[in-house]
XYZ file of C-alpha atoms in Angstrom:
544
model
C 36.273 92.969 14.843
C 39.716 94.567 14.736
C 40.778 95.537 11.270
C 44.196 93.794 10.189
C 47.062 96.035 9.322
C 47.420 94.022 6.072
C 43.796 94.742 5.285
C 43.487 96.071 1.590
C 47.187 95.439 0.925
C 48.404 92.782 -1.536
C 48.848 89.504 0.299
C 52.525 89.002 1.385
C 54.696 85.779 0.833
C 53.965 84.620 4.316
C 50.053 84.277 3.550
C 50.441 82.310 0.483
C 49.348 78.786 0.419
C 51.863 75.856 -0.313
C 50.025 74.119 -3.227
C 51.937 70.935 -3.406
C 51.496 70.398 0.160
C 47.826 71.249 0.205
C 47.055 68.708 -2.552
C 49.254 66.001 -0.942
C 47.142 66.234 2.192
C 44.086 65.996 -0.078
C 45.114 62.448 -1.257
C 47.075 61.382 1.698
C 45.294 62.526 4.941
C 42.482 60.179 5.955
C 39.688 62.015 7.857
C 38.597 60.349 11.176
C 34.972 59.469 10.922
C 34.451 59.548 14.728
C 35.538 63.221 14.831
C 32.548 65.580 14.195
C 34.791 68.157 12.466
C 36.228 65.706 9.961
C 32.820 64.305 8.916
C 30.871 65.303 5.733
C 28.870 68.465 6.764
C 26.476 70.182 4.204
C 25.975 73.798 5.287
C 23.942 76.416 3.081
C 26.523 76.032 0.249
C 27.624 72.361 0.455
C 30.666 70.580 2.125
C 33.581 72.844 2.581
C 37.011 72.335 4.586
C 40.703 72.037 3.875
C 42.894 69.208 3.304
C 45.499 69.988 5.887
C 43.063 69.597 8.716
C 41.066 66.734 7.477
C 37.952 68.283 6.612
C 38.204 68.380 2.672
C 40.063 65.191 1.462
C 39.831 62.619 -1.089
C 37.754 60.163 1.196
C 35.087 62.978 1.646
C 34.654 63.464 -2.149
C 34.402 59.854 -2.893
C 31.994 59.328 -0.119
C 29.821 62.297 -1.195
C 30.122 61.582 -5.090
C 28.998 57.843 -4.221
C 26.085 58.929 -2.046
C 25.078 61.601 -4.914
C 24.986 58.708 -7.383
C 22.905 56.514 -5.299
C 20.649 59.491 -4.409
C 20.109 59.861 -8.215
C 19.197 56.381 -8.790
C 16.698 56.426 -5.878
C 15.225 59.709 -7.262
C 14.997 58.438 -10.888
C 17.336 60.982 -11.962
C 18.639 59.343 -15.255
C 19.789 62.343 -17.356
C 23.205 63.993 -17.421
C 24.953 65.316 -14.565
C 26.528 68.607 -15.307
C 29.741 69.343 -13.519
C 31.930 72.388 -13.083
C 34.657 73.648 -10.960
C 36.564 77.005 -10.155
C 39.971 77.721 -9.578
C 40.763 76.834 -6.035
C 43.608 74.349 -5.610
C 41.567 71.623 -4.275
C 38.914 71.871 -6.965
C 40.519 69.832 -9.831
C 41.719 66.964 -7.771
C 38.144 66.807 -6.207
C 36.629 67.029 -9.744
C 38.804 64.140 -10.792
C 37.920 62.002 -7.753
C 34.122 62.849 -8.304
C 34.324 61.908 -11.819
C 36.005 58.568 -10.991
C 33.051 57.847 -8.882
C 29.970 59.081 -10.881
C 31.219 57.195 -14.050
C 31.596 53.910 -12.096
C 28.030 54.317 -10.999
C 26.872 54.624 -14.526
C 26.257 58.436 -14.473
C 26.329 60.512 -17.638
C 28.970 63.288 -16.605
C 28.897 66.403 -18.844
C 31.986 68.488 -18.449
C 33.879 71.171 -20.062
C 37.664 69.617 -19.858
C 40.245 72.167 -19.340
C 37.834 75.162 -18.696
C 36.415 76.494 -15.312
C 32.848 76.253 -15.135
C 30.770 78.722 -12.600
C 27.784 77.990 -10.528
C 25.396 79.905 -12.732
C 26.148 78.178 -15.980
C 25.685 74.734 -14.184
C 22.331 76.015 -13.049
C 21.598 77.522 -16.478
C 22.506 74.144 -18.293
C 20.311 72.080 -16.157
C 17.332 74.244 -16.643
C 17.969 74.454 -20.456
C 18.035 70.541 -20.408
C 15.109 69.831 -18.433
C 13.150 72.553 -20.400
C 13.539 70.766 -23.383
C 12.193 67.432 -21.957
C 14.669 65.123 -23.703
C 17.213 62.496 -22.651
C 16.091 62.205 -18.802
C 16.229 64.594 -16.016
C 19.469 66.438 -15.435
C 21.236 67.817 -12.339
C 24.708 69.102 -11.513
C 27.565 69.576 -9.072
C 29.978 72.360 -8.683
C 33.361 71.942 -7.178
C 33.872 75.089 -5.429
C 34.266 76.896 -1.703
C 33.093 80.046 -3.176
C 34.780 82.987 -1.943
C 36.679 81.213 0.722
C 40.621 81.221 1.302
C 42.695 79.504 -1.119
C 43.659 76.515 1.032
C 39.714 75.613 1.053
C 37.574 73.177 -0.954
C 34.139 72.800 -1.738
C 31.419 70.535 -3.186
C 27.870 71.739 -3.997
C 24.976 69.626 -5.346
C 22.130 71.227 -7.550
C 19.201 69.013 -8.145
C 16.855 69.158 -11.141
C 15.433 72.381 -10.022
C 18.817 73.942 -10.929
C 19.308 75.561 -7.589
C 20.639 74.703 -4.259
C 19.721 71.364 -2.976
C 17.154 71.634 -0.024
C 17.998 70.099 3.513
C 15.911 66.748 2.446
C 18.521 66.077 -0.177
C 21.606 67.435 1.419
C 20.786 65.672 4.841
C 20.272 62.406 3.127
C 23.535 62.761 1.053
C 25.418 63.881 4.174
C 24.045 60.907 6.339
C 24.902 58.361 3.577
C 28.445 59.799 2.971
C 29.201 59.623 6.603
C 28.163 55.909 6.622
C 30.440 55.462 3.925
C 33.306 56.792 5.649
C 32.556 54.913 8.674
C 32.587 51.727 6.696
C 35.945 52.563 5.420
C 34.904 53.348 1.908
C 33.835 49.715 0.981
C 30.860 50.858 -0.890
C 32.500 53.270 -2.912
C 32.451 52.169 -6.679
C 35.374 53.901 -8.499
C 37.131 53.782 -11.833
C 40.714 54.680 -12.881
C 40.945 58.342 -13.713
C 41.826 57.271 -17.351
C 38.896 55.189 -17.691
C 36.586 57.943 -16.284
C 38.057 60.379 -18.432
C 37.158 58.082 -21.549
C 33.482 57.982 -20.317
C 32.757 61.776 -19.723
C 30.760 63.781 -22.245
C 32.263 67.042 -23.355
C 29.662 69.885 -23.130
C 30.167 73.416 -23.963
C 28.565 75.301 -21.018
C 29.750 78.874 -22.059
C 28.456 79.262 -25.503
C 24.566 78.572 -24.791
C 24.868 80.940 -21.819
C 26.744 83.838 -23.388
C 24.533 83.461 -26.829
C 21.276 83.656 -24.697
C 22.341 86.661 -22.628
C 20.087 88.974 -24.814
C 17.137 87.100 -23.321
C 17.876 88.369 -19.977
C 19.791 91.621 -20.385
C 19.395 94.615 -22.870
C 22.995 94.029 -24.557
C 21.877 96.493 -27.343
C 21.453 99.485 -25.097
C 24.720 98.848 -23.455
C 26.729 98.481 -26.793
C 24.875 101.700 -28.227
C 25.369 103.704 -25.038
C 29.311 102.763 -25.043
C 29.053 102.527 -21.190
C 32.681 101.820 -20.072
C 32.774 98.851 -17.668
C 35.724 97.255 -16.034
C 35.753 93.397 -15.270
C 37.687 91.681 -12.255
C 37.115 88.042 -12.119
C 39.204 87.904 -9.109
C 41.022 84.817 -10.472
C 37.878 82.952 -10.830
C 35.699 80.871 -13.151
C 33.992 83.837 -14.630
C 37.227 84.690 -16.476
C 36.338 82.603 -19.558
C 32.906 83.481 -19.585
C 33.616 87.322 -19.715
C 36.298 86.787 -22.387
C 33.518 84.974 -24.432
C 31.089 87.939 -23.804
C 33.761 90.428 -25.111
C 34.465 88.057 -27.925
C 30.705 87.697 -28.914
C 29.423 91.306 -28.205
C 30.992 94.630 -29.452
C 30.738 96.042 -25.778
C 33.027 98.877 -24.539
C 34.063 96.353 -21.467
C 37.693 95.792 -20.306
C 39.039 92.754 -18.035
C 41.300 94.315 -15.700
C 42.729 90.982 -14.192
C 43.460 87.993 -16.377
C 45.315 86.374 -13.587
C 44.537 82.694 -12.724
C 46.582 81.516 -9.735
C 45.353 78.897 -7.049
C 47.582 80.972 -4.169
C 45.617 84.061 -5.270
C 48.758 85.845 -4.757
C 47.444 88.964 -6.600
C 44.498 89.450 -3.979
C 44.281 92.337 -1.586
C 44.072 90.760 2.021
C 40.633 90.743 3.660
C 39.904 92.812 6.867
C 40.817 90.034 9.017
C 44.075 89.426 7.616
C 43.033 86.372 5.525
C 43.089 85.976 1.650
C 39.426 85.856 0.750
C 37.783 86.352 -2.818
C 34.772 88.235 -1.272
C 33.682 90.744 -3.877
C 31.541 92.432 -1.396
C 34.498 93.532 0.853
C 36.161 96.722 -0.045
C 39.433 95.354 1.366
C 39.383 92.260 -1.095
C 38.212 94.580 -3.736
C 41.068 96.962 -3.261
C 42.728 96.416 -6.489
C 39.421 97.348 -8.637
C 38.514 100.150 -6.321
C 41.780 101.603 -7.309
C 40.663 101.944 -10.921
C 36.920 103.320 -10.107
C 37.545 106.550 -11.700
C 38.542 104.710 -15.135
C 35.172 103.148 -15.675
C 31.657 104.172 -15.602
C 30.797 100.834 -13.775
C 33.067 98.031 -12.604
C 32.082 94.665 -11.553
C 33.891 91.764 -9.516
C 32.913 88.122 -9.143
C 34.003 85.723 -6.556
C 35.815 82.250 -7.952
C 32.463 80.478 -8.699
C 30.847 83.572 -9.949
C 27.795 83.292 -7.809
C 28.350 86.615 -6.230
C 28.783 90.204 -7.363
C 30.418 93.370 -6.525
C 29.482 96.632 -8.189
C 32.089 99.638 -8.156
C 31.181 103.130 -9.386
C 32.983 106.535 -8.866
C 31.279 106.274 -5.412
C 33.244 103.447 -4.500
C 32.135 99.756 -3.738
C 28.166 99.531 -3.374
C 26.854 97.829 -0.215
C 25.303 94.717 -1.428
C 22.159 95.399 0.486
C 22.061 98.864 -1.359
C 22.590 97.301 -5.018
C 19.949 94.627 -4.181
C 17.213 97.485 -3.704
C 18.641 99.333 -6.832
C 18.120 96.305 -9.006
C 14.796 95.495 -7.647
C 13.545 99.229 -8.226
C 15.151 98.971 -11.931
C 13.991 95.474 -12.701
C 10.354 95.884 -12.073
C 10.360 99.004 -13.879
C 11.960 97.654 -16.988
C 10.491 94.120 -17.360
C 7.245 94.656 -19.175
C 7.365 90.723 -19.928
C 7.107 89.896 -16.325
C 3.999 88.927 -14.710
C 2.117 91.726 -12.702
C 1.976 89.336 -9.732
C 5.697 88.522 -9.759
C 6.861 89.169 -6.522
C 10.265 90.342 -4.785
C 12.380 87.739 -3.013
C 14.669 88.699 -0.093
C 16.173 87.082 2.923
C 15.216 88.086 6.485
C 18.460 89.910 7.031
C 18.497 92.058 4.038
C 17.699 95.527 4.319
C 14.230 96.730 4.904
C 14.778 99.446 2.219
C 13.828 96.509 -0.146
C 10.563 96.580 1.684
C 9.714 99.768 0.966
C 10.875 99.525 -2.588
C 8.793 96.749 -3.168
C 5.752 98.449 -1.470
C 6.521 101.580 -3.669
C 6.643 99.292 -6.773
C 3.270 97.518 -5.689
C 4.866 94.214 -5.691
C 4.403 91.491 -3.149
C 7.456 91.116 -0.850
C 8.325 87.349 0.009
C 10.704 87.361 3.020
C 12.363 83.956 3.560
C 15.035 82.594 5.999
C 18.883 83.007 4.871
C 19.699 80.554 1.936
C 19.185 80.985 -1.671
C 17.373 77.494 -1.954
C 14.177 79.363 -0.869
C 14.024 81.329 -3.906
C 14.127 78.226 -6.262
C 10.672 77.360 -6.705
C 9.554 81.168 -7.086
C 12.076 81.630 -9.865
C 11.052 78.428 -11.543
C 7.348 79.404 -11.800
C 7.784 83.042 -12.395
C 6.159 83.881 -8.870
C 9.216 85.744 -8.122
C 11.021 88.157 -10.470
C 13.779 88.386 -8.449
C 15.555 86.569 -5.380
C 18.339 88.144 -3.749
C 20.282 87.871 -0.390
C 22.323 90.344 1.390
C 25.811 88.503 0.830
C 25.705 89.785 -2.888
C 23.939 86.795 -4.411
C 20.917 87.165 -6.709
C 19.245 86.103 -9.765
C 16.263 87.322 -11.756
C 14.113 86.230 -14.441
C 14.509 86.389 -18.324
C 12.790 89.486 -20.191
C 9.853 87.099 -21.047
C 9.401 86.104 -17.617
C 10.802 82.541 -17.852
C 13.623 81.331 -15.532
C 17.292 82.182 -16.329
C 19.062 80.534 -13.288
C 17.605 79.176 -10.046
C 21.076 79.470 -8.383
C 22.813 82.799 -7.649
C 24.249 84.473 -10.714
C 27.104 87.102 -10.251
C 27.415 87.869 -14.083
C 23.927 89.047 -14.831
C 23.705 91.773 -11.653
C 27.182 93.099 -13.186
C 25.621 93.234 -16.911
C 22.221 94.767 -15.501
C 24.616 97.554 -13.746
C 25.706 98.538 -17.275
C 22.086 98.482 -18.718
C 20.648 100.692 -16.234
C 23.521 103.063 -16.640
C 23.061 102.904 -20.255
C 19.344 103.363 -20.306
C 18.925 105.819 -17.238
C 22.231 107.765 -17.477
C 22.748 107.070 -13.841
C 25.086 104.620 -12.221
C 23.766 102.189 -9.648
C 25.196 104.402 -6.740
C 23.466 107.281 -8.235
C 20.081 105.364 -8.454
C 20.642 104.405 -5.022
C 21.013 107.858 -3.672
C 17.630 108.589 -5.470
C 16.134 105.673 -3.631
C 17.418 107.272 -0.048
C 15.736 110.396 -1.048
C 12.496 108.853 -1.785
C 12.361 105.927 0.997
C 15.022 107.088 3.585
C 18.593 106.375 4.178
C 19.516 103.322 6.370
C 22.621 102.334 8.689
C 23.228 98.596 8.591
C 25.615 96.317 10.675
C 26.273 92.891 11.475
C 28.257 91.663 14.486
C 29.121 88.531 16.504
C 28.112 88.010 20.206
C 29.452 85.064 22.312
C 27.194 82.166 22.932
C 27.676 78.625 24.469
C 26.516 75.587 22.363
C 23.470 75.297 24.923
C 22.534 79.054 24.105
C 22.855 78.648 20.434
C 20.489 75.417 20.609
C 17.905 77.644 22.651
C 18.455 80.751 20.129
C 17.725 78.539 17.226
C 14.423 77.282 18.864
C 12.963 80.528 20.357
C 9.119 81.373 20.172
C 8.023 85.135 19.774
C 6.474 84.757 23.295
C 10.120 84.594 24.597
C 10.531 88.216 23.621
C 9.458 90.288 26.630
C 10.433 93.657 25.329
C 7.963 96.145 24.261
C 10.075 98.647 22.638
C 13.347 98.686 20.506
C 15.356 101.850 19.941
C 12.655 104.003 21.733
C 9.804 102.735 19.271
C 7.106 100.224 19.861
C 8.034 96.406 18.527
C 5.778 95.818 15.784
C 6.800 91.993 15.169
C 8.546 89.359 16.826
C 9.469 86.637 14.233
C 10.873 83.059 14.741
C 9.436 81.874 11.302
C 9.925 83.843 8.092
C 6.465 85.693 6.935
C 7.154 84.760 3.196
C 7.121 81.011 3.472
C 6.437 80.307 7.171
C 9.793 78.424 7.579
C 11.724 78.385 10.610
C 14.454 81.349 10.727
C 16.573 79.419 13.110
C 16.806 82.321 15.305
C 14.801 85.714 15.999
C 13.828 88.929 14.239
C 12.409 92.013 16.044
C 11.265 94.751 14.220
C 9.629 98.359 14.550
C 8.495 100.924 12.003
C 11.875 102.246 11.796
C 14.404 99.458 12.632
C 15.027 95.799 13.067
C 17.429 93.273 14.448
C 17.772 89.728 13.709
C 19.941 86.881 15.816
C 20.902 83.651 14.280
C 23.297 81.155 16.016
C 26.583 80.474 14.105
C 26.895 76.926 12.742
C 30.602 76.975 13.188
C 31.755 79.099 15.805
C 30.648 79.604 19.484
C 28.777 83.046 18.797
C 25.636 84.291 17.371
C 25.350 86.677 14.765
C 23.272 89.881 15.181
C 22.055 91.846 12.204
C 20.377 95.327 12.651
C 19.487 98.267 10.461
C 17.708 101.563 11.171
C 16.378 104.603 9.386
C 17.224 106.601 12.042
C 20.949 106.953 11.565
C 24.122 105.573 12.841
C 23.519 106.480 16.464
C 20.201 104.762 16.563
C 21.734 101.819 14.889
C 24.256 101.584 17.654
C 21.196 101.668 20.185
C 19.296 99.177 18.371
C 22.644 96.860 18.148
C 23.092 97.286 22.144
C 19.263 96.619 23.099
C 19.114 93.642 20.634
C 21.889 91.892 22.838
C 19.787 92.542 26.044
C 16.575 91.334 24.162
C 18.594 88.100 23.142
C 20.080 87.612 26.457
C 16.680 88.048 28.100
C 15.130 85.617 25.691
C 17.647 83.049 26.533
C 17.003 83.363 30.113
C 20.274 84.769 31.215
C 21.715 81.281 30.625
């Protein structure tokens, strides 16, 4: 991809979203249910879109909220529904729309009025309620498009497990919501906003989460060491949580950016010339990177705080690198975890994690892309840690019980401070130690063109379709179309050798497939692996 000339620079006025127009389209634009692009579509992180293109409008949210209410009734979920939102401009209108429908359906909706609520706090509240076993089973909704551009909106549903809903739930909700759209909303039950606000139950998400943090992070060590930590919420929902952490604990932390602006006008532009609150992008994180020498460690979060970005004097850490560092540290500093607790990773995460897990004597559980695959393991303690290459992770409390079963961007930031305090080394210095022990890697992700027919073929390949015997000059050791950790289909292909691997998956939104590759033999070898990967995929597709 060509890097935009605006990348890393503060967003110019021409890139800023017209918020009044965006919100007007949310209410006034009627999506066309016969247009596949304007129907409800749940991806790995819920339904997302923008109001100006008819992909995220009031009708979508009314229909999805009605479908969720019906799902709850059918599933016997009778407890409270915890609902949060982030700082995107469309989040509050969608929050109000969902509230009107849920309360009309008799759902007990728990919210914190006037306060943004991040994804991990919703997960934490669900688990806390269900652990207590009183007042029925709880679930939750977060109104967020995560790190997406300012004009986008999003809707995520978390069932009683606390984590992202699996496809059996999202598929049913999606189908029912689209049926409601096709039926011109006749099945939607709805109260006025005034009546709905009168029925909501106020709930403090922040205080229990903040006060229980010593159960998952050694805050005493952080405080006693005086480690200096900078925090950039990137204008998102983590801001009030970080403010509460600073108020509750005497830590040497500093919030470097208190701005909340639905245009995200303070943001540095991402590599493709768009405003995107991606805390794993050095271009989006340019503001915090300019302060890297002012702190021992600095932390960024995306708007719903389910992702983390870690900055040290060495720069912004690659998400894969920090996953390996967290795993190496946690499994040596959490004696309360079960000896058999494993390491969860997605199949496109770094193979360095494999080597670290092996070095620790821990079982590696490699699953397809999607945090939902870690939920059950985190709930039972079978997994001590679950993480994915896009800077999303969660891990257990000190005693081995679950903390959150959705991605939590706050505790990895606090963990960076803990490991610096307790070992005297920053996460990037600890990563250097890992590469010395296990080898340095080169990692890349690229897109390649593919027709819809080719994408369908790629998503349904079998290992026998791969005829190649070597990759990058080394013998192929595995050809995978199902994840080794849970035997779930990966919707693509992964090919490995002792020193490298690549994975290819079709894009769900574009006529491309994504190629991920990694090599322990350096950048030149990675380039060779990437080139051969295209040939292997092309051959497997039969040259079509």
